[in-house]
Short mmCIF file of C-alpha atoms in Angstrom, two decimals:
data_model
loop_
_atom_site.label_atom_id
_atom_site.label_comp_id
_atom_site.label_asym_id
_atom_site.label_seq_id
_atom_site.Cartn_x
_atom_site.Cartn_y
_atom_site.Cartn_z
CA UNK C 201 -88.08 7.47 -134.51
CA UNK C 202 -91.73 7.51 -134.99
CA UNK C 203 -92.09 7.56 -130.61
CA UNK C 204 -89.39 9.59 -129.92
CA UNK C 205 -91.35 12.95 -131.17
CA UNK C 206 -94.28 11.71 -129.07
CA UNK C 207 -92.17 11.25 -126.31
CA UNK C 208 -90.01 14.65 -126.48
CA UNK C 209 -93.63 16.29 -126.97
CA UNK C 210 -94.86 14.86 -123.26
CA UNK C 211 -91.55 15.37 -121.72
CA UNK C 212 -91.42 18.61 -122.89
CA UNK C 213 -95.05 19.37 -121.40
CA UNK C 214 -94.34 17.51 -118.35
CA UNK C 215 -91.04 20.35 -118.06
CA UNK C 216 -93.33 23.01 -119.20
CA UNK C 217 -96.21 22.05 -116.18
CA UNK C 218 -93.52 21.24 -113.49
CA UNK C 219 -91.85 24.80 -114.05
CA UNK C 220 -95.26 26.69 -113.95
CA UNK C 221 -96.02 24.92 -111.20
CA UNK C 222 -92.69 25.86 -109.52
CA UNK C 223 -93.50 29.36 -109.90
CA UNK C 224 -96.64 28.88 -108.73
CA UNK C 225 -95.89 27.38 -105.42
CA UNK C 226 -93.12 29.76 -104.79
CA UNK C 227 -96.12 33.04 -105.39
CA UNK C 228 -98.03 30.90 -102.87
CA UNK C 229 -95.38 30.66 -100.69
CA UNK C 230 -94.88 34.84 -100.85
CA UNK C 231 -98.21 35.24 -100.50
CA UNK C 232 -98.23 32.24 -97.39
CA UNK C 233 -95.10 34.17 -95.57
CA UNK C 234 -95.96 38.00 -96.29
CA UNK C 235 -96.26 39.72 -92.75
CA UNK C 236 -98.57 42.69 -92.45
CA UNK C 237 -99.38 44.21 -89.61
CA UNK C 238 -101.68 46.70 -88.00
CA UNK C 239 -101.39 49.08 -84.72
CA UNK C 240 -104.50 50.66 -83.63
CA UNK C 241 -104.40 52.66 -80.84
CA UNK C 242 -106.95 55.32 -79.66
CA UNK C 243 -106.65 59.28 -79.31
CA UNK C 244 -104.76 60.24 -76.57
CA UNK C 245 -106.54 62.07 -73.41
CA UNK C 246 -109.04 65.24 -74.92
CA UNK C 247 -109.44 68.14 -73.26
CA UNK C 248 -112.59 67.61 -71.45
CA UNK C 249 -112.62 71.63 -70.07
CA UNK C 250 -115.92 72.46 -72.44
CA UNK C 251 -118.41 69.60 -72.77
CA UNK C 252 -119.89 70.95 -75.57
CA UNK C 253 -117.00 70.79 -77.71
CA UNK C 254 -117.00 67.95 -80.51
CA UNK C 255 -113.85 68.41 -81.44
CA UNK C 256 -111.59 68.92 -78.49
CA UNK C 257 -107.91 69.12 -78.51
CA UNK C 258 -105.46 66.93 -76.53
CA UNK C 259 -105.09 67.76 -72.66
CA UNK C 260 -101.43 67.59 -71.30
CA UNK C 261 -101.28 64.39 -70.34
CA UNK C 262 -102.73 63.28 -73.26
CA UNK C 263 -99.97 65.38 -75.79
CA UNK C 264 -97.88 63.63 -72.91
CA UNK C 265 -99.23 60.30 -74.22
CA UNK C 266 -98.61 61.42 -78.02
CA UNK C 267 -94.76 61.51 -76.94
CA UNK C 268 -94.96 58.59 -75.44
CA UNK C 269 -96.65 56.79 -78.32
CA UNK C 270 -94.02 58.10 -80.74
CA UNK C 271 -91.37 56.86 -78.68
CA UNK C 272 -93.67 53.02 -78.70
CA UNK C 273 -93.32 53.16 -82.26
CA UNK C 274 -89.46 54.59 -83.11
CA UNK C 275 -88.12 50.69 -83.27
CA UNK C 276 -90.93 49.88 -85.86
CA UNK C 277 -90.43 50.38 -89.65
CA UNK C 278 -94.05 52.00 -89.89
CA UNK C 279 -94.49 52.72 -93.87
CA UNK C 280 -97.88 54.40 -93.02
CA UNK C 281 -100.22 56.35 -90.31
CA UNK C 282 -104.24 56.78 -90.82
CA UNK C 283 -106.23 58.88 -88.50
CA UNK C 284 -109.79 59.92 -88.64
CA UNK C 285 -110.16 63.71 -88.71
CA UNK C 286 -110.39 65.24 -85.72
CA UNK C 287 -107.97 67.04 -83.78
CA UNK C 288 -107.39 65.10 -80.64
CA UNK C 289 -106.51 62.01 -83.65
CA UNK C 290 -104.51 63.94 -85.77
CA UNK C 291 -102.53 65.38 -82.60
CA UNK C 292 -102.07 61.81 -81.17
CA UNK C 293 -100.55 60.97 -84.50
CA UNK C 294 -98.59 64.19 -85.25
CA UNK C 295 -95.43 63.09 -83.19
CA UNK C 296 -95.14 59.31 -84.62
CA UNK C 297 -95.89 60.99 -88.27
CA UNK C 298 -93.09 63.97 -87.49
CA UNK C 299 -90.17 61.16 -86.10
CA UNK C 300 -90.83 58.97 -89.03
CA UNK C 301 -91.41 61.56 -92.02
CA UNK C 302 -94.85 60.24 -92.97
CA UNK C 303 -97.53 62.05 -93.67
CA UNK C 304 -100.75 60.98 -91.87
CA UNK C 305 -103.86 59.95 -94.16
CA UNK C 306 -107.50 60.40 -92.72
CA UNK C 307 -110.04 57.81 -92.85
CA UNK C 308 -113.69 57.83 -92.03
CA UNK C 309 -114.24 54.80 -90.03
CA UNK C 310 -117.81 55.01 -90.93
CA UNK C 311 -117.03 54.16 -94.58
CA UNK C 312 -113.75 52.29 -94.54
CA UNK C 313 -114.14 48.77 -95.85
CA UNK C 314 -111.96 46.90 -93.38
CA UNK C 315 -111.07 44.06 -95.96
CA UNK C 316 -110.03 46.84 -98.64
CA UNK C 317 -107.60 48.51 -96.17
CA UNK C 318 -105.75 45.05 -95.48
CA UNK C 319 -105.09 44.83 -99.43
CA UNK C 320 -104.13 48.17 -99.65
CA UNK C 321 -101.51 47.80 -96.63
CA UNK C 322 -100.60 43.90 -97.95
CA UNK C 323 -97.04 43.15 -96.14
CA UNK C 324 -96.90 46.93 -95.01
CA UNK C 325 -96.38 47.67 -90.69
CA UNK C 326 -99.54 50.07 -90.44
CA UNK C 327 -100.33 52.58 -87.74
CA UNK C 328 -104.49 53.35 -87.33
CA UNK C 329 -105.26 56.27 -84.83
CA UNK C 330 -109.19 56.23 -84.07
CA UNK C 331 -111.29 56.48 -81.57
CA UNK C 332 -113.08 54.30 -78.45
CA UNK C 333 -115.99 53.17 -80.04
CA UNK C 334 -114.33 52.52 -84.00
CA UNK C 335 -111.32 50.70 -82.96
CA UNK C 336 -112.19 47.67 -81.84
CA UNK C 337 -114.96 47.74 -84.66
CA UNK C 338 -112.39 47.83 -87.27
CA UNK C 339 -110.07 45.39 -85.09
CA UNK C 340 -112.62 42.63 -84.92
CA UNK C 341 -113.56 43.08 -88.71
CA UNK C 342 -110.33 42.52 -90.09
CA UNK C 343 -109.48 39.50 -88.13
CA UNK C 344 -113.28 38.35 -88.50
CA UNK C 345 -113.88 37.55 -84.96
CA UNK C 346 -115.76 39.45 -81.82
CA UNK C 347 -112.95 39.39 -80.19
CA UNK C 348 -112.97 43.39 -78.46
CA UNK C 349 -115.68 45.27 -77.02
CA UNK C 350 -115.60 49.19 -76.94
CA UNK C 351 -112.78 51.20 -74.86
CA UNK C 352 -113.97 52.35 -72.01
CA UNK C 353 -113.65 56.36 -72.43
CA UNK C 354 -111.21 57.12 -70.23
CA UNK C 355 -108.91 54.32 -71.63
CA UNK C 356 -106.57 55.85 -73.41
CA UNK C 357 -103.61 53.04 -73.18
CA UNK C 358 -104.31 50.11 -75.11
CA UNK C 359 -102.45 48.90 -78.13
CA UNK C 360 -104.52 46.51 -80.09
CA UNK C 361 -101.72 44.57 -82.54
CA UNK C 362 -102.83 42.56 -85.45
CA UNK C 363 -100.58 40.15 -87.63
CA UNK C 364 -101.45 38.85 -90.75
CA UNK C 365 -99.50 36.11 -92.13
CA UNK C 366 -100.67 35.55 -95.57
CA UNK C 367 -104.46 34.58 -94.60
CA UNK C 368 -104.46 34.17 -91.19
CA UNK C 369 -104.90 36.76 -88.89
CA UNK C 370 -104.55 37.57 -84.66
CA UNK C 371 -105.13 39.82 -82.82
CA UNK C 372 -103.62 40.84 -79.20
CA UNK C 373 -104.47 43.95 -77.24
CA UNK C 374 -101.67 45.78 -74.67
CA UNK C 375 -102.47 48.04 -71.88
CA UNK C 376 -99.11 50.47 -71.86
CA UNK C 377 -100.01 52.51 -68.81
CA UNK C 378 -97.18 55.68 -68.81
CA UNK C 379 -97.42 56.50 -65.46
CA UNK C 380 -95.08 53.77 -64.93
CA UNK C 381 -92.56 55.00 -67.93
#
């Protein structure tokens, strides 16, 4: 009798360890198999008419491009849209955010904190409307790699895609020309 309360004591802490542990490996196993990912995709073609302008609106072929963008992303469950503040951003946005009831949230690419924005979009499908020179910024600081150099700016096609599964991040970029839509 005298080991047996011993005993039941360690068995009982062995249990108590082994089920903790249990629930610990299936968190890291969430946390190992949680999907997020990102689409970035640049403003559709400005209006170039008037140089001076800062803030142009989209041309026709780029609203064109909007349409075509918000048909891209129809299949996808997209639970949010960020765009910087401008116009021709916002308008490439506007159809995607209109077909799938979400309202679009600006961001400042010059003060985002890349690492920040994946942990505030964990295991979310993400759409990022920006701009030639901040996408592939913001691309290659989330997966932590110099992987993309700056759009060219009359390159208004590409569709950078990045995965994360749970740590681990890639990054592809597609050229979806609509010309041949």
């Amino acid at each position: 009798m005298k080991f047996l309360k011993p005993i039941l004591l360690v068995l009982l802490f062995t249990v108590t360890l082994a089920c903790k542990n249990d629930k610990n490996n299936a968190a890291d196993e969430e946390i190992n198999n949680t999907v997020s990912t990102f689409y970035f995709i640049r403003h559709a073609e400005k209006d170039r008419s008037n140089s001076e302008n800062q803030d142009p609106e989209l041309s026709q072929e780029g609203l064109g491009r909007s349409i075509f963008w918000a048909k891209v992303f129809e299949p996808v469950a997209l639970e949010a849209i960020y765009s910087t503040d401008y116009q021709r951003t916002q308008m490439t946005a506007a159809p995607t955010s209109v077909q799938k009831g979400i309202s679009v949230t600006s961001y400042d690419p010059t003060t985002i904190e890349p690492q920040q924005f994946v942990t505030d979009n964990y295991g979310k499908k993400v759409l990022v409307v920006g701009h030639s020179n901040t996408i592939p910024k913001f691309v290659n600081a989330i997966i932590g790699e110099e992987k993309f150099e700056q759009i060219d700016d009359y390159d208004n096609s590409g569709l950078f895609v990045v995965t994360i599964i749970g740590t681990q991040a890639t990054a592809i970029k597609l050229n979806l020309d609509i010309s041949r839509q």
